[in-house]
PDB file of C-alpha atoms in Angstrom:
ATOM      1  CA  MET A  11     100.568 -60.085 -70.738  1.00 59.00           C
ATOM      2  CA  ALA A  12      97.247 -61.295 -69.391  1.00 74.00           C
ATOM      3  CA  VAL A  13      95.914 -60.445 -65.946  1.00 82.00           C
ATOM      4  CA  TYR A  14      97.014 -63.627 -64.130  1.00 92.00           C
ATOM      5  CA  ASP A  15     100.239 -64.525 -66.007  1.00 93.00           C
ATOM      6  CA  VAL A  16     102.491 -63.617 -63.073  1.00 93.00           C
ATOM      7  CA  ASP A  17     100.416 -65.685 -60.694  1.00 94.00           C
ATOM      8  CA  ILE A  18     100.454 -68.643 -63.092  1.00 95.00           C
ATOM      9  CA  GLU A  19     104.224 -68.333 -63.569  1.00 95.00           C
ATOM     10  CA  GLN A  20     104.913 -68.218 -59.757  1.00 94.00           C
ATOM     11  CA  THR A  21     102.588 -71.165 -59.126  1.00 95.00           C
ATOM     12  CA  VAL A  22     103.981 -73.366 -61.921  1.00 95.00           C
ATOM     13  CA  ARG A  23     107.570 -72.610 -60.852  1.00 94.00           C
ATOM     14  CA  ALA A  24     106.862 -73.496 -57.214  1.00 93.00           C
ATOM     15  CA  ILE A  25     105.227 -76.830 -58.203  1.00 93.00           C
ATOM     16  CA  TRP A  26     108.005 -77.659 -60.683  1.00 92.00           C
ATOM     17  CA  ASP A  27     110.726 -76.879 -58.161  1.00 90.00           C
ATOM     18  CA  ALA A  28     109.086 -78.765 -55.283  1.00 90.00           C
ATOM     19  CA  MET A  29     107.743 -81.810 -57.062  1.00 90.00           C
ATOM     20  CA  LEU A  30     109.093 -82.414 -60.534  1.00 91.00           C
ATOM     21  CA  ASP A  31     112.658 -81.015 -60.682  1.00 87.00           C
ATOM     22  CA  LEU A  32     112.500 -80.770 -64.454  1.00 90.00           C
ATOM     23  CA  PRO A  33     114.054 -77.913 -66.481  1.00 92.00           C
ATOM     24  CA  LEU A  34     111.483 -75.270 -67.331  1.00 92.00           C
ATOM     25  CA  GLU A  35     111.975 -72.286 -69.613  1.00 94.00           C
ATOM     26  CA  ARG A  36     109.169 -69.770 -70.096  1.00 94.00           C
ATOM     27  CA  ILE A  37     108.572 -68.881 -73.736  1.00 92.00           C
ATOM     28  CA  ASP A  38     106.432 -66.441 -75.627  1.00 90.00           C
ATOM     29  CA  PRO A  39     102.945 -67.993 -76.209  1.00 88.00           C
ATOM     30  CA  GLN A  40     103.152 -66.809 -79.840  1.00 85.00           C
ATOM     31  CA  SER A  41     106.151 -69.073 -80.414  1.00 82.00           C
ATOM     32  CA  CYS A  42     104.888 -72.029 -78.390  1.00 80.00           C
ATOM     33  CA  PRO A  43     105.000 -75.194 -80.495  1.00 75.00           C
ATOM     34  CA  CYS A  44     102.504 -76.827 -78.167  1.00 71.00           C
ATOM     35  CA  ASP A  45      99.998 -78.998 -79.987  1.00 75.00           C
ATOM     36  CA  PRO A  46      98.481 -80.698 -76.988  1.00 83.00           C
ATOM     37  CA  SER A  47      97.529 -84.303 -77.278  1.00 90.00           C
ATOM     38  CA  ILE A  48      96.768 -84.415 -73.568  1.00 94.00           C
ATOM     39  CA  THR A  49      94.753 -81.722 -71.773  1.00 95.00           C
ATOM     40  CA  ALA A  50      93.921 -81.528 -68.107  1.00 96.00           C
ATOM     41  CA  VAL A  51      91.146 -79.187 -66.870  1.00 96.00           C
ATOM     42  CA  VAL A  52      90.122 -78.176 -63.375  1.00 97.00           C
ATOM     43  CA  VAL A  53      86.963 -76.109 -62.955  1.00 95.00           C
ATOM     44  CA  LEU A  54      86.991 -73.236 -60.478  1.00 95.00           C
ATOM     45  CA  ASP A  55      83.709 -72.190 -58.860  1.00 94.00           C
ATOM     46  CA  GLY A  56      82.732 -69.339 -56.554  1.00 93.00           C
ATOM     47  CA  ASP A  57      83.658 -65.655 -56.646  1.00 93.00           C
ATOM     48  CA  PHE A  58      85.941 -66.604 -59.511  1.00 93.00           C
ATOM     49  CA  ASP A  59      84.212 -68.907 -62.036  1.00 94.00           C
ATOM     50  CA  GLY A  60      86.445 -70.466 -64.615  1.00 95.00           C
ATOM     51  CA  ALA A  61      88.983 -73.207 -65.283  1.00 96.00           C
ATOM     52  CA  ILE A  62      92.645 -73.942 -65.408  1.00 97.00           C
ATOM     53  CA  GLN A  63      93.839 -75.897 -68.462  1.00 95.00           C
ATOM     54  CA  ILE A  64      97.181 -77.483 -69.017  1.00 96.00           C
ATOM     55  CA  GLY A  65      98.106 -79.035 -72.335  1.00 94.00           C
ATOM     56  CA  CYS A  66     101.151 -80.880 -73.594  1.00 95.00           C
ATOM     57  CA  GLY A  67     102.291 -83.588 -75.904  1.00 93.00           C
ATOM     58  CA  ARG A  68     102.740 -87.233 -74.900  1.00 93.00           C
ATOM     59  CA  ALA A  69     106.508 -86.944 -74.414  1.00 93.00           C
ATOM     60  CA  MET A  70     106.106 -84.100 -71.924  1.00 94.00           C
ATOM     61  CA  ALA A  71     103.292 -85.969 -70.149  1.00 95.00           C
ATOM     62  CA  LEU A  72     105.584 -89.006 -69.821  1.00 94.00           C
ATOM     63  CA  ARG A  73     108.380 -86.874 -68.365  1.00 93.00           C
ATOM     64  CA  ILE A  74     105.976 -85.254 -65.845  1.00 95.00           C
ATOM     65  CA  THR A  75     104.565 -88.682 -64.850  1.00 95.00           C
ATOM     66  CA  GLN A  76     107.989 -90.274 -64.422  1.00 94.00           C
ATOM     67  CA  ALA A  77     109.214 -87.322 -62.386  1.00 93.00           C
ATOM     68  CA  MET A  78     106.105 -87.225 -60.197  1.00 93.00           C
ATOM     69  CA  PHE A  79     106.211 -90.956 -59.443  1.00 91.00           C
ATOM     70  CA  ALA A  80     110.054 -91.097 -59.350  1.00 89.00           C
ATOM     71  CA  ASN A  81     109.918 -93.992 -61.743  1.00 85.00           C
ATOM     72  CA  ASP A  82     111.705 -94.359 -65.112  1.00 82.00           C
ATOM     73  CA  GLU A  83     109.442 -97.154 -66.316  1.00 86.00           C
ATOM     74  CA  GLN A  84     106.891 -96.597 -69.060  1.00 89.00           C
ATOM     75  CA  PRO A  85     103.820 -95.216 -67.275  1.00 92.00           C
ATOM     76  CA  SER A  86     100.321 -96.397 -68.055  1.00 94.00           C
ATOM     77  CA  THR A  87      97.612 -94.145 -69.458  1.00 94.00           C
ATOM     78  CA  GLU A  88      96.032 -94.108 -66.015  1.00 96.00           C
ATOM     79  CA  ASP A  89      99.335 -92.963 -64.480  1.00 96.00           C
ATOM     80  CA  ILE A  90      99.611 -90.179 -67.004  1.00 96.00           C
ATOM     81  CA  SER A  91      96.019 -89.165 -66.303  1.00 96.00           C
ATOM     82  CA  ASP A  92      96.664 -89.149 -62.564  1.00 96.00           C
ATOM     83  CA  ALA A  93      99.839 -87.164 -62.870  1.00 96.00           C
ATOM     84  CA  LEU A  94      98.534 -84.445 -65.220  1.00 97.00           C
ATOM     85  CA  GLY A  95      95.269 -84.233 -63.329  1.00 97.00           C
ATOM     86  CA  GLU A  96      97.226 -83.754 -60.118  1.00 97.00           C
ATOM     87  CA  VAL A  97      99.517 -81.061 -61.629  1.00 97.00           C
ATOM     88  CA  ALA A  98      96.374 -79.187 -62.915  1.00 97.00           C
ATOM     89  CA  ASN A  99      94.741 -79.611 -59.512  1.00 96.00           C
ATOM     90  CA  MET A 100      97.849 -78.215 -57.700  1.00 96.00           C
ATOM     91  CA  ILE A 101      98.036 -75.250 -60.028  1.00 96.00           C
ATOM     92  CA  ALA A 102      94.294 -74.532 -59.543  1.00 96.00           C
ATOM     93  CA  GLY A 103      94.546 -74.967 -55.740  1.00 94.00           C
ATOM     94  CA  ASN A 104      97.525 -72.610 -55.489  1.00 94.00           C
ATOM     95  CA  LEU A 105      96.021 -70.024 -57.824  1.00 94.00           C
ATOM     96  CA  LYS A 106      92.887 -69.722 -55.588  1.00 91.00           C
ATOM     97  CA  SER A 107      94.785 -67.286 -53.388  1.00 89.00           C
ATOM     98  CA  ALA A 108      95.136 -64.857 -56.317  1.00 90.00           C
ATOM     99  CA  PHE A 109      91.367 -64.563 -56.684  1.00 91.00           C
ATOM    100  CA  PRO A 110      89.115 -62.333 -54.578  1.00 87.00           C
ATOM    101  CA  GLY A 111      86.607 -63.960 -52.245  1.00 91.00           C
ATOM    102  CA  HIS A 112      86.028 -67.711 -52.038  1.00 94.00           C
ATOM    103  CA  THR A 113      86.708 -70.122 -54.895  1.00 94.00           C
ATOM    104  CA  SER A 114      86.341 -73.892 -54.840  1.00 95.00           C
ATOM    105  CA  VAL A 115      88.442 -76.286 -56.942  1.00 96.00           C
ATOM    106  CA  GLY A 116      86.662 -79.185 -58.775  1.00 95.00           C
ATOM    107  CA  LEU A 117      87.953 -82.557 -59.771  1.00 95.00           C
ATOM    108  CA  PRO A 118      90.486 -82.763 -62.655  1.00 96.00           C
ATOM    109  CA  ILE A 119      89.340 -83.940 -66.081  1.00 95.00           C
ATOM    110  CA  VAL A 120      91.952 -85.312 -68.484  1.00 96.00           C
ATOM    111  CA  ALA A 121      91.425 -85.750 -72.207  1.00 94.00           C
ATOM    112  CA  PHE A 122      93.706 -87.700 -74.616  1.00 94.00           C
ATOM    113  CA  GLY A 123      93.872 -87.162 -78.360  1.00 90.00           C
ATOM    114  CA  THR A 124      93.916 -84.387 -80.896  1.00 83.00           C
ATOM    115  CA  ASP A 125      90.570 -84.706 -82.604  1.00 82.00           C
ATOM    116  CA  TYR A 126      88.502 -82.645 -80.210  1.00 81.00           C
ATOM    117  CA  LYS A 127      87.795 -79.059 -79.328  1.00 83.00           C
ATOM    118  CA  LEU A 128      87.565 -78.049 -75.695  1.00 83.00           C
ATOM    119  CA  ALA A 129      85.337 -75.036 -75.031  1.00 84.00           C
ATOM    120  CA  ILE A 130      84.176 -73.268 -71.893  1.00 86.00           C
ATOM    121  CA  PRO A 131      81.126 -71.370 -73.161  1.00 88.00           C
ATOM    122  CA  GLY A 132      81.034 -67.734 -72.052  1.00 89.00           C
ATOM    123  CA  ALA A 133      84.612 -67.784 -70.755  1.00 92.00           C
ATOM    124  CA  ARG A 134      87.566 -65.614 -71.773  1.00 93.00           C
ATOM    125  CA  GLN A 135      91.241 -66.284 -71.351  1.00 92.00           C
ATOM    126  CA  VAL A 136      92.732 -64.198 -68.540  1.00 94.00           C
ATOM    127  CA  GLY A 137      96.063 -65.982 -68.314  1.00 93.00           C
ATOM    128  CA  LEU A 138      98.378 -67.908 -70.649  1.00 94.00           C
ATOM    129  CA  VAL A 139     101.892 -69.047 -69.938  1.00 95.00           C
ATOM    130  CA  CYS A 140     103.920 -71.436 -72.085  1.00 95.00           C
ATOM    131  CA  TYR A 141     107.099 -73.351 -71.348  1.00 94.00           C
ATOM    132  CA  LEU A 142     109.736 -75.569 -72.875  1.00 92.00           C
ATOM    133  CA  SER A 143     111.396 -78.417 -70.977  1.00 91.00           C
ATOM    134  CA  ASP A 144     114.122 -80.183 -72.870  1.00 89.00           C
ATOM    135  CA  GLY A 145     112.428 -79.320 -76.139  1.00 90.00           C
ATOM    136  CA  GLU A 146     108.932 -80.380 -75.036  1.00 91.00           C
ATOM    137  CA  SER A 147     106.230 -77.775 -74.560  1.00 92.00           C
ATOM    138  CA  LEU A 148     103.606 -77.122 -71.871  1.00 95.00           C
ATOM    139  CA  ARG A 149     100.792 -74.668 -72.087  1.00 94.00           C
ATOM    140  CA  VAL A 150      98.945 -73.331 -68.993  1.00 96.00           C
ATOM    141  CA  ALA A 151      95.803 -71.274 -69.572  1.00 95.00           C
ATOM    142  CA  LEU A 152      93.361 -69.693 -67.153  1.00 96.00           C
ATOM    143  CA  MET A 153      89.799 -69.082 -68.292  1.00 95.00           C
ATOM    144  CA  GLN A 154      87.208 -66.889 -66.506  1.00 95.00           C
ATOM    145  CA  GLN A 155      83.484 -67.037 -66.988  1.00 92.00           C
ATOM    146  CA  GLU A 156      82.036 -63.705 -68.112  1.00 82.00           C
ATOM    147  CA  GLN A 157      79.656 -62.216 -65.589  1.00 71.00           C
ATOM    148  CA  GLN A 158      76.041 -62.667 -66.665  1.00 58.00           C
ATOM    149  CA  ASN A 159      73.338 -60.167 -65.727  1.00 51.00           C
ATOM    150  CA  SER A 160      70.250 -61.762 -64.218  1.00 47.00           C
TER     151      SER A 160
END
């Protein structure tokens, strides 16, 4: 278990229960079938430098978007981007309290597709929690920038 897994779990559960009301089962990251085709990232800056990343497939993104907007219609790409960006932003904003000192939350960035590699140079993973919701997976990772000596 990584350093911030408990904090991630509590934060994701609170957001899911309050806003999305979708089933959510935590699973072992080693068995997570998540092959994200949509990734949302929020950069954290301050005493904790890093980023929160959420990744899921299109079907999970559609379910999150429909639950967030309380609408069963087919959401647009912009709606999906808004919903996943907002979920990542809420996770990042709530996780700030777990970090020492002051940390600011940046704007969400959302990427679509599978033919890319997302890297945060000099960062290491300090949290990873994976979930299933009606057979669809969601991956939540927390990265922290390694301290650099000046």
